[in-house]
Structures are given as C-alpha cells and as structure tokens.
CSV table of C-alpha atoms in Angstrom, one decimal:
chain,number,residue,atom,x,y,z
F,1121,MET,CA,23.3,4.1,19.9
F,1122,ILE,CA,22.1,4.4,16.3
F,1123,ASN,CA,19.9,1.6,15.3
F,1124,ARG,CA,18.3,0.3,12.1
F,1125,VAL,CA,14.6,1.2,11.6
F,1126,LYS,CA,12.2,-1.7,11.2
F,1127,ILE,CA,9.7,-1.2,8.4
F,1128,HIS,CA,6.2,-2.5,9.2
F,1129,PHE,CA,4.3,-0.8,6.3
F,1130,ASP,CA,5.4,1.2,3.3
F,1131,GLN,CA,3.1,2.2,0.5
F,1132,GLU,CA,5.0,1.8,-2.7
F,1133,ARG,CA,6.2,4.9,-4.4
F,1134,GLU,CA,6.0,5.3,-8.1
F,1135,TYR,CA,9.7,5.6,-9.3
F,1136,LEU,CA,11.4,6.6,-12.5
F,1137,PRO,CA,14.8,5.2,-13.3
F,1138,LEU,CA,17.5,7.7,-12.5
F,1139,GLU,CA,19.5,7.2,-15.7
F,1140,ALA,CA,21.9,10.2,-15.6
F,1141,VAL,CA,24.7,8.3,-13.8
F,1142,ARG,CA,27.4,10.6,-15.1
F,1143,ALA,CA,25.6,13.6,-13.6
F,1144,LEU,CA,25.3,12.1,-10.1
F,1145,PRO,CA,28.5,13.6,-8.7
F,1146,GLU,CA,27.3,17.0,-9.6
F,1147,PHE,CA,23.9,16.3,-8.2
F,1148,PHE,CA,25.4,15.0,-4.9
F,1149,LYS,CA,27.4,18.3,-4.6
F,1150,GLN,CA,24.3,20.3,-5.1
F,1151,MET,CA,22.5,18.3,-2.4
F,1152,MET,CA,25.3,18.7,0.1
F,1153,ALA,CA,25.1,22.5,-0.4
F,1154,GLY,CA,21.3,22.3,0.1
F,1155,ASN,CA,19.0,19.9,2.0
F,1156,GLY,CA,21.7,17.3,2.4
F,1157,LEU,CA,22.3,13.7,1.7
F,1158,PHE,CA,21.5,11.0,4.2
F,1159,LEU,CA,22.1,7.3,4.8
F,1160,LYS,CA,18.7,5.5,4.6
F,1161,GLY,CA,17.1,3.3,7.2
F,1162,TYR,CA,18.3,4.5,10.7
F,1163,ASP,CA,16.5,6.0,13.7
F,1164,THR,CA,18.8,9.0,13.7
F,1165,PRO,CA,19.5,11.1,10.6
F,1166,ILE,CA,23.0,10.2,9.3
F,1167,ARG,CA,24.4,13.0,7.0
F,1168,VAL,CA,26.8,11.8,4.4
F,1169,LYS,CA,29.3,13.6,2.1
F,1170,PHE,CA,30.3,12.6,-1.4
F,1171,LYS,CA,34.1,12.4,-1.5
F,1172,GLY,CA,34.7,11.3,-5.1
F,1173,GLU,CA,34.4,8.7,-7.8
F,1174,ARG,CA,37.1,6.1,-8.6
F,1175,PRO,CA,38.1,5.3,-12.2
F,1176,ASP,CA,36.1,2.0,-11.9
F,1177,GLY,CA,32.9,4.0,-11.1
F,1178,ALA,CA,32.8,3.2,-7.4
F,1179,HIS,CA,31.8,6.1,-5.1
F,1180,ILE,CA,33.5,7.2,-1.8
F,1181,TRP,CA,31.2,8.4,1.0
F,1182,GLU,CA,32.1,10.0,4.3
F,1183,LEU,CA,29.7,9.5,7.2
F,1184,GLU,CA,29.1,12.3,9.7
F,1185,THR,CA,28.1,9.7,12.3
F,1186,VAL,CA,29.0,6.0,12.1
F,1187,PRO,CA,26.3,3.5,13.1
F,1188,GLU,CA,27.2,0.2,14.8
F,1189,LEU,CA,26.3,-1.8,11.7
F,1190,ILE,CA,26.7,-1.1,8.0
F,1191,GLU,CA,25.0,-3.7,5.9
F,1192,THR,CA,26.4,-5.1,2.7
F,1193,ILE,CA,23.8,-3.1,0.8
F,1194,PHE,CA,23.4,0.6,1.8
F,1195,SER,CA,21.3,3.4,0.3
F,1196,VAL,CA,21.9,7.2,0.1
F,1197,GLN,CA,18.8,9.4,-0.2
F,1198,ALA,CA,18.0,13.0,-0.9
F,1199,THR,CA,14.7,14.9,-1.1
F,1200,PRO,CA,15.1,18.1,-3.2
F,1201,GLY,CA,11.3,18.4,-3.6
F,1202,PHE,CA,11.2,14.9,-5.3
F,1203,HIS,CA,12.8,11.9,-3.7
F,1204,VAL,CA,16.0,10.2,-4.9
F,1205,GLU,CA,17.6,6.9,-3.7
F,1206,VAL,CA,20.8,5.4,-4.8
F,1207,ASP,CA,21.6,1.8,-3.7
F,1208,TYR,CA,25.2,0.6,-3.3
F,1209,GLU,CA,27.0,-2.7,-2.7
F,1210,LEU,CA,29.5,-2.1,0.0
F,1211,ILE,CA,33.0,-2.8,-1.3
F,1212,ASN,CA,35.0,-1.6,1.7
F,1213,GLN,CA,34.7,0.4,4.9
F,1214,LYS,CA,37.5,2.2,6.8
F,1215,ASP,CA,36.4,4.1,9.9
F,1216,ASN,CA,33.8,6.6,8.6
F,1217,LEU,CA,34.5,6.1,4.9
F,1218,LEU,CA,32.5,3.8,2.7
F,1219,LEU,CA,33.4,2.6,-0.8
F,1220,GLY,CA,30.4,1.4,-2.8
F,1221,LYS,CA,29.4,0.2,-6.2
F,1222,ILE,CA,26.0,1.5,-7.6
F,1223,ILE,CA,23.5,-1.3,-8.1
F,1224,ASP,CA,20.3,0.8,-8.5
F,1225,ARG,CA,19.1,4.4,-8.6
F,1226,ARG,CA,15.7,5.9,-8.8
F,1227,GLN,CA,13.6,9.0,-8.3
F,1228,THR,CA,9.9,9.6,-7.6
F,1229,TYR,CA,7.3,10.8,-10.2
F,1230,ALA,CA,5.7,13.0,-7.6
F,1231,THR,CA,7.2,16.1,-6.1
F,1232,ARG,CA,6.4,17.3,-2.6
F,1233,GLN,CA,3.9,20.2,-3.0
F,1234,ASP,CA,3.9,21.4,0.6
F,1235,PRO,CA,6.6,21.7,3.2
F,1236,ARG,CA,6.4,19.7,6.5
F,1237,ASN,CA,6.0,21.8,9.6
F,1238,GLU,CA,7.9,20.2,12.5
F,1239,LYS,CA,7.4,23.1,14.9
F,1240,VAL,CA,4.0,21.7,15.8
F,1241,ARG,CA,5.7,19.1,17.9
F,1242,GLY,CA,4.7,19.9,21.5
F,1243,ASN,CA,2.0,22.2,20.3
F,1244,ALA,CA,-0.3,19.5,18.8
F,1245,VAL,CA,-1.5,16.0,19.8
F,1246,ALA,CA,-3.7,13.4,18.0
F,1247,SER,CA,-6.6,11.8,19.8
F,1248,ASN,CA,-9.9,9.8,19.4
F,1249,PHE,CA,-8.6,7.3,16.9
F,1250,LEU,CA,-11.4,5.6,15.0
F,1251,VAL,CA,-9.7,2.3,13.9
F,1252,ALA,CA,-10.6,-1.3,13.0
F,1253,LYS,CA,-11.5,-3.7,15.7
F,1254,THR,CA,-8.7,-6.3,16.1
F,1255,ASN,CA,-10.8,-9.0,17.8
F,1256,ILE,CA,-13.3,-9.5,14.9
F,1257,ASP,CA,-15.0,-12.9,14.7
F,1258,PHE,CA,-14.5,-13.8,11.1
F,1259,SER,CA,-17.5,-16.2,11.1
F,1260,LYS,CA,-19.7,-13.2,12.2
F,1261,LEU,CA,-18.0,-10.9,9.7
F,1262,THR,CA,-19.0,-13.1,6.8
F,1263,GLY,CA,-22.4,-13.8,8.1
F,1264,VAL,CA,-25.8,-12.2,7.4
F,1265,SER,CA,-24.4,-8.6,7.5
F,1266,SER,CA,-21.9,-9.2,4.7
F,1267,GLN,CA,-24.6,-10.9,2.6
F,1268,VAL,CA,-26.9,-7.9,3.1
F,1269,ILE,CA,-24.1,-5.5,2.1
F,1270,LEU,CA,-23.3,-7.5,-1.0
F,1271,SER,CA,-26.9,-7.8,-2.0
F,1272,ASP,CA,-27.3,-4.0,-1.8
F,1273,ILE,CA,-24.1,-3.4,-3.7
F,1274,GLN,CA,-25.1,-5.9,-6.4
F,1275,ARG,CA,-28.5,-4.1,-6.9
F,1276,THR,CA,-26.8,-0.7,-7.3
F,1277,VAL,CA,-23.4,-1.3,-9.0
F,1278,LEU,CA,-24.4,-4.3,-11.1
F,1279,LYS,CA,-28.0,-3.2,-12.0
F,1280,ASN,CA,-27.2,-3.5,-15.7
F,1281,TYR,CA,-26.0,-7.1,-15.2
F,1282,PRO,CA,-28.8,-8.9,-13.3
F,1283,GLN,CA,-27.4,-12.3,-14.4
F,1284,SER,CA,-24.4,-11.8,-12.1
F,1285,LYS,CA,-24.4,-13.8,-8.9
F,1286,VAL,CA,-22.6,-13.8,-5.5
F,1287,VAL,CA,-21.5,-17.3,-4.6
F,1288,PHE,CA,-20.7,-17.8,-0.9
F,1289,LEU,CA,-18.2,-20.5,-0.1
F,1290,SER,CA,-18.7,-23.2,2.5
F,1291,GLY,CA,-16.4,-25.9,3.8
F,1292,SER,CA,-17.7,-28.2,1.1
F,1293,THR,CA,-17.4,-25.8,-1.8
F,1294,HIS,CA,-14.7,-27.0,-4.2
F,1295,SER,CA,-13.6,-26.6,-7.8
F,1296,ASP,CA,-10.4,-26.2,-9.8
F,1297,GLU,CA,-11.3,-22.5,-10.5
F,1298,ILE,CA,-11.9,-21.8,-6.8
F,1299,ASP,CA,-8.6,-23.3,-5.8
F,1300,LEU,CA,-6.8,-21.2,-8.4
F,1301,MET,CA,-8.4,-18.0,-7.3
F,1302,LYS,CA,-7.6,-18.8,-3.7
F,1303,GLU,CA,-4.0,-19.5,-4.6
F,1304,HIS,CA,-3.3,-16.6,-6.9
F,1305,LYS,CA,-5.8,-14.1,-5.4
F,1306,LYS,CA,-6.9,-13.0,-8.8
F,1307,PRO,CA,-10.1,-13.4,-10.9
F,1308,ILE,CA,-10.5,-15.8,-13.8
F,1309,PHE,CA,-11.9,-14.1,-16.9
F,1310,ILE,CA,-12.3,-16.4,-20.0
F,1311,LEU,CA,-13.5,-14.7,-23.1
F,1312,ASP,CA,-14.1,-17.9,-25.1
F,1313,THR,CA,-14.4,-21.3,-23.5
F,1314,GLU,CA,-13.8,-23.1,-26.9
F,1315,THR,CA,-10.2,-21.7,-27.1
F,1316,PHE,CA,-9.9,-20.8,-23.4
F,1317,GLU,CA,-8.7,-17.3,-24.4
F,1318,SER,CA,-8.2,-15.2,-21.2
F,1319,PHE,CA,-8.9,-11.5,-20.8
F,1320,PRO,CA,-5.5,-9.8,-21.4
F,1321,SER,CA,-4.6,-8.2,-18.1
F,1322,GLU,CA,-2.0,-8.6,-15.3
F,1323,ASP,CA,-4.9,-8.3,-12.8
F,1324,VAL,CA,-6.4,-11.6,-14.2
F,1325,PHE,CA,-5.1,-15.1,-13.8
F,1326,ASP,CA,-4.9,-17.1,-17.0
F,1327,PRO,CA,-5.6,-20.8,-16.1
F,1328,LYS,CA,-5.0,-22.3,-19.6
F,1329,LYS,CA,-1.4,-23.4,-19.0
F,1330,THR,CA,-2.3,-24.8,-15.6
F,1331,PHE,CA,-5.1,-26.9,-17.1
F,1332,GLU,CA,-2.8,-28.0,-19.9
F,1333,ASP,CA,-0.1,-29.0,-17.5
F,1334,ASP,CA,-2.6,-31.0,-15.5
F,1335,PHE,CA,-4.1,-32.6,-18.7
F,1336,LEU,CA,-7.5,-30.9,-17.8
F,1337,LEU,CA,-7.9,-28.5,-20.6
F,1338,ASP,CA,-10.0,-30.7,-22.9
F,1339,ASP,CA,-12.2,-31.7,-20.0
F,1340,LYS,CA,-12.7,-28.1,-19.1
F,1341,ILE,CA,-13.7,-27.2,-22.6
F,1342,GLN,CA,-16.2,-30.0,-22.7
F,1343,GLU,CA,-17.5,-29.1,-19.2
F,1344,TYR,CA,-18.3,-25.5,-20.2
F,1345,LYS,CA,-19.8,-26.7,-23.6
F,1346,LYS,CA,-22.2,-29.0,-21.7
F,1347,LYS,CA,-23.1,-26.1,-19.4
F,1348,LYS,CA,-23.7,-23.9,-22.4
F,1349,ILE,CA,-21.2,-21.3,-21.1
F,1350,GLY,CA,-19.3,-19.5,-23.9
F,1351,SER,CA,-17.6,-16.9,-21.7
F,1352,TYR,CA,-17.4,-16.3,-17.9
F,1353,ILE,CA,-15.7,-14.3,-15.2
F,1354,TYR,CA,-15.3,-15.4,-11.6
F,1355,TYR,CA,-14.1,-12.7,-9.2
F,1356,PRO,CA,-12.9,-13.7,-5.7
F,1357,LEU,CA,-13.9,-11.6,-2.7
F,1358,PHE,CA,-11.4,-11.5,0.2
F,1359,ILE,CA,-11.8,-9.8,3.5
F,1360,GLN,CA,-8.4,-8.4,4.2
F,1361,MET,CA,-7.6,-8.6,7.9
F,1362,LYS,CA,-4.3,-10.0,9.3
F,1363,ASP,CA,-4.7,-12.6,6.6
F,1364,MET,CA,-6.7,-12.7,3.3
F,1365,HIS,CA,-9.9,-14.6,3.9
F,1366,PHE,CA,-11.6,-15.9,0.7
F,1367,PHE,CA,-15.3,-16.3,1.5
F,1368,ALA,CA,-17.2,-15.6,-1.8
F,1369,TYR,CA,-16.9,-14.8,-5.4
F,1370,LEU,CA,-18.8,-12.8,-8.0
F,1371,SER,CA,-19.9,-14.8,-11.0
F,1372,PHE,CA,-21.0,-13.8,-14.5
F,1373,GLU,CA,-21.6,-16.4,-17.3
F,1374,THR,CA,-23.0,-16.1,-20.8
F,1375,GLU,CA,-23.7,-18.5,-23.6
F,1376,ARG,CA,-21.9,-16.2,-26.1
F,1377,SER,CA,-18.2,-15.5,-26.1
F,1378,GLY,CA,-16.7,-12.1,-25.3
F,1379,ILE,CA,-18.0,-10.7,-22.0
F,1380,PRO,CA,-17.1,-6.9,-22.1
F,1381,GLY,CA,-14.2,-5.7,-20.0
F,1382,GLU,CA,-16.4,-3.3,-18.2
F,1383,VAL,CA,-17.8,-6.2,-16.1
F,1384,LEU,CA,-14.3,-6.6,-14.7
F,1385,ASP,CA,-14.2,-2.9,-13.7
F,1386,LEU,CA,-17.7,-3.2,-12.1
F,1387,PHE,CA,-16.6,-6.3,-10.1
F,1388,LYS,CA,-13.5,-4.3,-8.9
F,1389,GLU,CA,-15.9,-1.6,-7.7
F,1390,VAL,CA,-18.0,-4.1,-5.9
F,1391,GLU,CA,-14.9,-5.5,-4.2
F,1392,ARG,CA,-13.7,-2.0,-3.2
F,1393,THR,CA,-17.1,-0.9,-1.9
F,1394,PHE,CA,-17.7,-4.1,0.0
F,1395,GLN,CA,-14.3,-3.9,1.7
F,1396,GLU,CA,-14.9,-0.3,2.8
F,1397,ARG,CA,-18.4,-1.0,4.2
F,1398,ILE,CA,-17.6,-4.2,6.0
F,1399,MET,CA,-14.6,-2.8,7.7
F,1400,ASP,CA,-16.3,0.6,8.5
F,1401,SER,CA,-19.0,-1.4,10.3
F,1402,ASN,CA,-16.3,-3.0,12.5
F,1403,THR,CA,-14.5,0.0,14.0
F,1404,HIS,CA,-14.2,1.6,17.4
F,1405,ILE,CA,-12.8,4.7,19.0
F,1406,LEU,CA,-9.6,4.6,21.1
F,1407,ASP,CA,-9.7,7.5,23.5
F,1408,ILE,CA,-5.9,8.1,23.8
F,1409,LYS,CA,-3.4,10.8,22.9
F,1410,GLN,CA,-0.3,10.5,20.7
F,1411,ASN,CA,2.3,13.0,19.8
F,1412,VAL,CA,2.3,14.8,16.4
F,1413,LEU,CA,5.7,14.9,14.9
F,1414,ASN,CA,4.9,17.1,11.9
F,1415,VAL,CA,2.1,18.2,9.6
F,1416,SER,CA,1.6,19.5,6.1
F,1417,ARG,CA,-1.4,20.4,4.0
F,1418,GLY,CA,-1.5,16.9,2.7
F,1419,GLY,CA,-0.2,14.7,5.5
F,1420,VAL,CA,0.6,14.1,9.1
F,1421,ALA,CA,3.3,12.2,11.0
F,1422,LEU,CA,2.7,10.7,14.5
F,1423,GLU,CA,4.7,9.2,17.3
F,1424,VAL,CA,2.7,6.1,18.3
F,1425,ASN,CA,3.3,4.1,21.4
F,1426,ASP,CA,-0.1,2.4,21.8
F,1427,MET,CA,0.0,-1.1,20.4
F,1428,GLU,CA,-3.8,-1.3,19.9
F,1429,ILE,CA,-3.4,1.4,17.2
F,1430,ILE,CA,-0.6,-0.6,15.5
F,1431,LYS,CA,-2.6,-3.8,15.6
F,1432,ALA,CA,-5.6,-2.0,14.1
F,1433,LEU,CA,-3.6,-0.5,11.2
F,1434,LYS,CA,-2.4,-3.9,10.2
F,1435,VAL,CA,-6.1,-4.9,9.9
F,1436,LYS,CA,-7.2,-1.7,8.1
F,1437,PRO,CA,-4.7,0.9,7.1
F,1438,THR,CA,-7.1,3.8,7.1
F,1439,PHE,CA,-8.5,5.6,10.2
F,1440,THR,CA,-9.8,8.9,11.5
F,1441,LEU,CA,-8.5,11.1,14.3
F,1442,ASP,CA,-8.6,14.5,16.0
F,1443,ILE,CA,-5.7,16.9,15.6
F,1444,ASN,CA,-5.7,19.1,18.7
F,1445,PHE,CA,-3.6,22.3,18.4
F,1446,LYS,CA,-3.0,24.2,21.6
F,1447,LEU,CA,-6.0,26.4,22.7
F,1448,GLN,CA,-7.9,25.4,19.5
F,1449,ALA,CA,-10.9,23.2,18.8
F,1450,PRO,CA,-10.0,19.7,17.6
F,1451,ILE,CA,-10.0,19.1,13.8
F,1452,ARG,CA,-11.4,15.7,12.7
F,1453,MET,CA,-9.7,14.2,9.6
F,1454,ALA,CA,-9.5,10.9,7.7
F,1455,ILE,CA,-6.0,9.4,7.2
F,1456,GLU,CA,-4.6,6.8,4.8
F,1457,LEU,CA,-1.5,5.1,6.1
F,1458,ARG,CA,1.6,5.6,3.9
F,1459,HIS,CA,4.4,4.2,6.1
F,1460,LEU,CA,4.9,2.7,9.5
F,1461,GLU,CA,8.3,2.1,11.0
F,1462,GLU,CA,9.5,0.9,14.4
F,1463,VAL,CA,12.0,3.3,16.0
F,1464,ASN,CA,13.4,1.9,19.3
F,1465,ASP,CA,10.5,2.0,21.8
F,1466,TYR,CA,7.9,3.7,19.6
F,1467,PHE,CA,6.4,3.7,16.0
F,1468,ARG,CA,6.7,6.5,13.5
F,1469,LEU,CA,3.5,6.7,11.4
F,1470,GLY,CA,3.1,8.8,8.2
F,1471,GLY,CA,-0.3,9.3,6.7
F,1472,ARG,CA,-2.0,11.1,3.8
F,1473,ILE,CA,-5.0,13.3,4.7
F,1474,THR,CA,-7.9,12.1,2.6
F,1475,GLY,CA,-10.5,14.3,4.2
F,1476,VAL,CA,-11.3,17.0,6.8
F,1477,SER,CA,-14.6,16.9,8.6
F,1478,GLY,CA,-16.9,19.9,8.3
F,1479,ASP,CA,-17.2,22.4,5.5
F,1480,LYS,CA,-14.6,24.1,3.5
F,1481,LYS,CA,-13.9,26.4,6.4
F,1482,ALA,CA,-12.5,23.5,8.5
F,1483,LYS,CA,-9.8,22.8,6.0
F,1484,GLU,CA,-9.0,26.5,5.8
F,1485,ILE,CA,-8.6,26.6,9.6
F,1486,TYR,CA,-6.3,23.7,9.5
F,1487,HIS,CA,-4.1,25.3,6.9
F,1488,SER,CA,-4.0,28.6,8.9
F,1489,LEU,CA,-2.9,26.7,12.0
F,1490,ILE,CA,-0.1,25.1,10.1
F,1491,GLU,CA,1.2,28.5,9.2
F,1492,PHE,CA,0.5,29.9,12.7
F,1493,PHE,CA,2.8,27.4,14.3
F,1494,ALA,CA,5.6,27.8,11.7
C-alpha cells in the first residue's frame, strides 16, 4: 500500500517563481526523458507522465502507480540539478489519469552540487548520536548556569556597549513591552520615544499602533520622557525547546534618540551564541546504530527508528554522529537537520554536514569513501 508521508520538520527552501508557464510542457518532456517526474509526498516514488495540455490550460497526468488517496491539491516535482515543484488543483480523476489546474510553480535558487550515493546502504551505519536531552528541567536550565553564560557573552560581544543589561524575568515581572515581546516573539526597537518611530525591519515589532489602539501612546511617551529615555531596544531571549520559553531580555537605553542598528545585530549574536552554548551543555550520547540511506559530500540521509533521537531533534535540530563504513574507522561529523518525515514504521532524516572532526585529511577520507562505494 502506498501512503502519504507525514512531514515533521522541513527547512524552508529559497524558491524563485517559475514564470515560464508556456515552456512547462517542453520542460516536462525533457524530464521524462531524463531523471523523471514524480508525484510529491508519498512513501514510494510515483513516476508520472505528462500527457498533454487542454485549451483551458489544464494539464493531464498519467500515474505509473495509483495511490489509495489523491488529495484535492497535488504536486508534481522534478530535480534536474535544481528542484522544481508545480502545484495543481485536482479537477478530475479517472483511473490512473489526473486532470489538474496549475495554482503555483516554483524552483530553487540553489542547485545540487554533488550527487547522492545510495549504494552505501548496507555498507554504512550511523552511531553514537550526540543529541539534546529531552528531560531538561527548565527551571535549572534558566538558573545560575544560564546567567553565567549570558554574563560571559555580554562581556565579550557587547564590550563596546557596557550600558546594556540582561533582565531576567520572574513570575512578578510585567509590562506592556514584555507582553508584546512574548506574544510576537520579536524585539522592540524605538529610535525616538517622542515620535515612537520604530527601527524599520521585519525582525522588529513596531508597538506604536498597538499603543494607539489601546489609548496608551501618550502615556508611553510621557513615561519615557520622565525616565529620560530617548531611544531604546528590548530584545527577548527565548530558550527553544519543545516550546519557546521567554526567560530574559537584553536592554539598551539612551537619553538621546537614534541607537545605531549595529546594536540589534549584536543582540542577535548574543541570542545565537547563548542558544548554542546552553543547548550544547545539555546533551548526551545515544549509543545506538541507525541505517544510512545515502550520502553526499554535503549531506547524509538516515533511516531512524529510535524515538529518543526524534524527540531530541524536536528540541535541538543539530547533532553529531559517527558514520561507520564497512572495515573503516568511524568518521565523526556535525549535522544540521534539513528535513524529517515519517514513512510507515520509521523516520527518514536528511541533514546537511556542517563539519567533520579531525584535520583536512578526515574530510578527504570521507570523500574518498563515498567514491569507493559508488
């Protein structure tokens, strides 16, 4: 039985609009003669054939294999180096023929630089997974250790802005600004408290309209005038586990207007560095083996049936592991999760290799083993 794949994690691709609609039939014919066209989202590859275009622009597709369920929206994909997806609204289905109207089409910016080697299956396994702990006590996580880490980061990253502060939240901490940061999960960056002009960025929440709607804007202007604050930035710090835990924020206030935008970039660096350090200090090794589905110079795909790994990846989508090729010493590498999907009784994991332990020779050995098992 052919089943739908359940997506648990999918790192967003950067897409370009695929505008050349009139050229699609020719493109489809080229793909059928090459790598092929496939129906997206099933646990078994379903090859499809382009059978023609009606005068109204609808496309006719023939399925090599018919799954039990075709949804009202289906997608056809191809990967001729870059990745192409065309979404259709299902108009009609008769046996193995689908009639669909295009509703979206897109292609990736990036092209695949290295081919995937699937012949390593059975010749390589993954083991010794260094992953996040899933039973972390949040109260301990945001205790003394996090304060020490933040203080150290503040001394190094924010050394040119000694007026900046880290404000730790407690059950009694409350303000309109804190509530807005918690709700929108974005910093507040006001360039001028007299006009309440906000820093122009999608990464920043502008509270002016909210304060106007709640009839608070004039009170806020007076509040900051009394405090002699002409410009400020409050940057929320979340610990990203199964949920986003808001436990502190970075604060920088000046009497003058116009805090430079570089402070926002520095606060982003503090957040990123803190998240890495706090999660790295709460990891453990799972001494288990999982099958390797394919490898390339830049990535690896695994068949995962251990739920502890799956739980850990939902807490922290980066990890390290050993790749063990037959009769070879294990190669330690760092992986960033790119996609995770549930296929019947196992999970298919795809990751980008962000580092290989050891000197340059270790990476060369890994590349030679990929070619050896080709």
